[in-house]
XYZ file of C-alpha atoms in Angstrom:
150
model
C -24.557 -6.681 -7.643
C -22.403 -3.599 -8.323
C -21.021 -2.405 -11.631
C -18.271 -4.654 -12.970
C -16.013 -3.649 -15.858
C -13.037 -5.329 -17.490
C -9.606 -4.617 -16.027
C -8.396 -3.128 -19.312
C -11.064 -0.399 -18.974
C -10.930 -0.013 -15.191
C -9.376 3.265 -14.043
C -8.165 1.669 -10.785
C -6.389 -1.104 -12.700
C -4.823 1.425 -15.076
C -3.619 3.617 -12.210
C -2.160 0.610 -10.405
C -0.352 -0.371 -13.587
C 1.603 2.865 -13.278
C 1.642 3.457 -9.520
C 1.103 0.046 -7.955
C 4.658 -1.079 -7.433
C 6.710 -0.287 -4.344
C 8.543 2.878 -5.390
C 6.318 5.121 -7.534
C 4.137 6.671 -4.845
C 7.114 6.979 -2.495
C 8.933 8.923 -5.217
C 5.886 11.169 -5.688
C 5.679 11.624 -1.896
C 9.330 12.616 -1.606
C 9.248 14.992 -4.566
C 6.133 16.666 -3.160
C 8.063 17.084 0.117
C 11.051 18.744 -1.572
C 13.381 15.784 -2.232
C 13.876 16.366 -5.950
C 17.366 15.325 -6.995
C 18.352 11.829 -8.045
C 21.000 11.218 -5.376
C 18.795 12.673 -2.632
C 15.925 10.413 -3.704
C 18.209 7.375 -3.900
C 19.611 8.016 -0.422
C 16.268 8.788 1.176
C 14.446 5.830 -0.357
C 17.307 3.325 -0.223
C 16.479 2.211 -3.755
C 18.889 0.836 -6.343
C 20.047 3.352 -8.966
C 18.639 1.389 -11.909
C 15.252 0.947 -10.235
C 15.044 4.650 -9.387
C 16.114 5.644 -12.889
C 13.483 3.365 -14.449
C 10.691 4.586 -12.144
C 11.581 8.264 -12.684
C 11.564 7.731 -16.453
C 8.188 5.975 -16.292
C 6.703 8.788 -14.183
C 8.087 11.420 -16.559
C 6.768 9.497 -19.592
C 3.341 9.230 -17.917
C 3.252 13.001 -17.363
C 3.375 12.908 -13.547
C 6.884 14.372 -13.266
C 8.977 16.726 -15.322
C 12.740 17.025 -15.493
C 14.045 20.481 -14.600
C 17.635 21.409 -15.455
C 19.933 22.853 -12.802
C 23.661 23.427 -12.572
C 25.781 23.946 -9.497
C 28.897 26.067 -9.850
C 31.764 24.046 -11.312
C 29.578 21.037 -12.168
C 27.861 19.832 -15.291
C 24.172 20.419 -15.865
C 21.915 17.911 -14.134
C 18.183 17.445 -13.675
C 15.889 17.437 -10.706
C 12.270 16.402 -10.751
C 9.085 18.369 -10.172
C 5.472 17.269 -10.040
C 3.264 18.226 -12.958
C -0.363 19.158 -12.330
C -1.270 15.475 -12.846
C 1.344 14.497 -10.238
C 0.055 17.093 -7.763
C -3.429 15.612 -8.153
C -2.128 12.472 -6.410
C -2.026 14.209 -3.002
C -5.446 12.842 -1.921
C -4.235 9.336 -2.800
C -1.124 9.819 -0.656
C -3.161 11.289 2.212
C -5.680 8.430 2.066
C -2.891 5.814 2.119
C -1.202 7.603 5.007
C -4.427 7.802 7.021
C -5.193 4.117 6.391
C -1.629 3.130 7.331
C -1.808 5.245 10.508
C -5.034 3.475 11.531
C -4.126 -0.079 10.595
C -0.340 -0.493 10.394
C 1.293 1.984 12.779
C 3.195 0.821 15.854
C 2.236 3.949 17.748
C 1.130 7.498 17.098
C 1.337 8.746 13.502
C 4.816 9.983 12.533
C 3.347 13.010 10.748
C -0.033 14.704 10.718
C -1.292 16.697 7.738
C -2.265 20.238 8.596
C -3.689 23.258 6.805
C -0.790 25.687 6.481
C -3.207 28.624 6.615
C -4.654 27.913 10.062
C -2.873 24.844 11.479
C -6.044 22.711 11.514
C -5.770 18.960 10.938
C -6.648 17.846 7.411
C -9.031 14.945 6.798
C -10.206 13.530 3.508
C -13.973 13.320 3.433
C -15.874 12.059 0.372
C -18.547 14.581 -0.575
C -21.018 14.339 -3.460
C -21.585 17.217 -5.878
C -24.559 18.331 -3.746
C -22.442 18.654 -0.587
C -23.520 15.449 1.201
C -20.852 13.502 3.104
C -20.820 9.967 1.673
C -20.153 7.004 3.945
C -18.202 4.381 1.990
C -19.742 0.931 1.942
C -23.207 2.149 2.902
C -23.828 5.188 0.743
C -21.397 4.798 -2.139
C -22.631 3.243 -5.353
C -21.256 3.001 -8.865
C -23.076 3.602 -12.131
C -21.766 3.152 -15.633
C -20.147 6.260 -17.015
C -19.773 7.241 -20.643
C -16.510 5.262 -20.870
C -18.017 2.132 -19.323
C -20.345 1.154 -22.126
């Protein structure tokens, strides 16, 4: 049997506590794609104002987003949102969800394909161990207790 730890110590359970509802990762996706202002996010996502406000506050409080002040001529100061370094670290999660959705839920070809801006090559997430070996999930991936698991 594999390693089993309590949900209150499980990093997956903790992450899902913050990101596991419908809107959080979509907000992170949109902000990473340049949709950073409240009204733009609300329109693009089709989410209720109070829900968006609550999710943005939770993501700011968790350190995934930061509020950045801006002011358009003749208007009061407002805030837009930017990813922090912790928020930017979610890109592999978004890419993995997108790839899984493309394979298992799409009604046709993928709507977007991630590419390396430098050369135009397609981007794929491949699990690699610290020694450079490609790890095949299910067959070659194991878990061992870490320092926080005891």
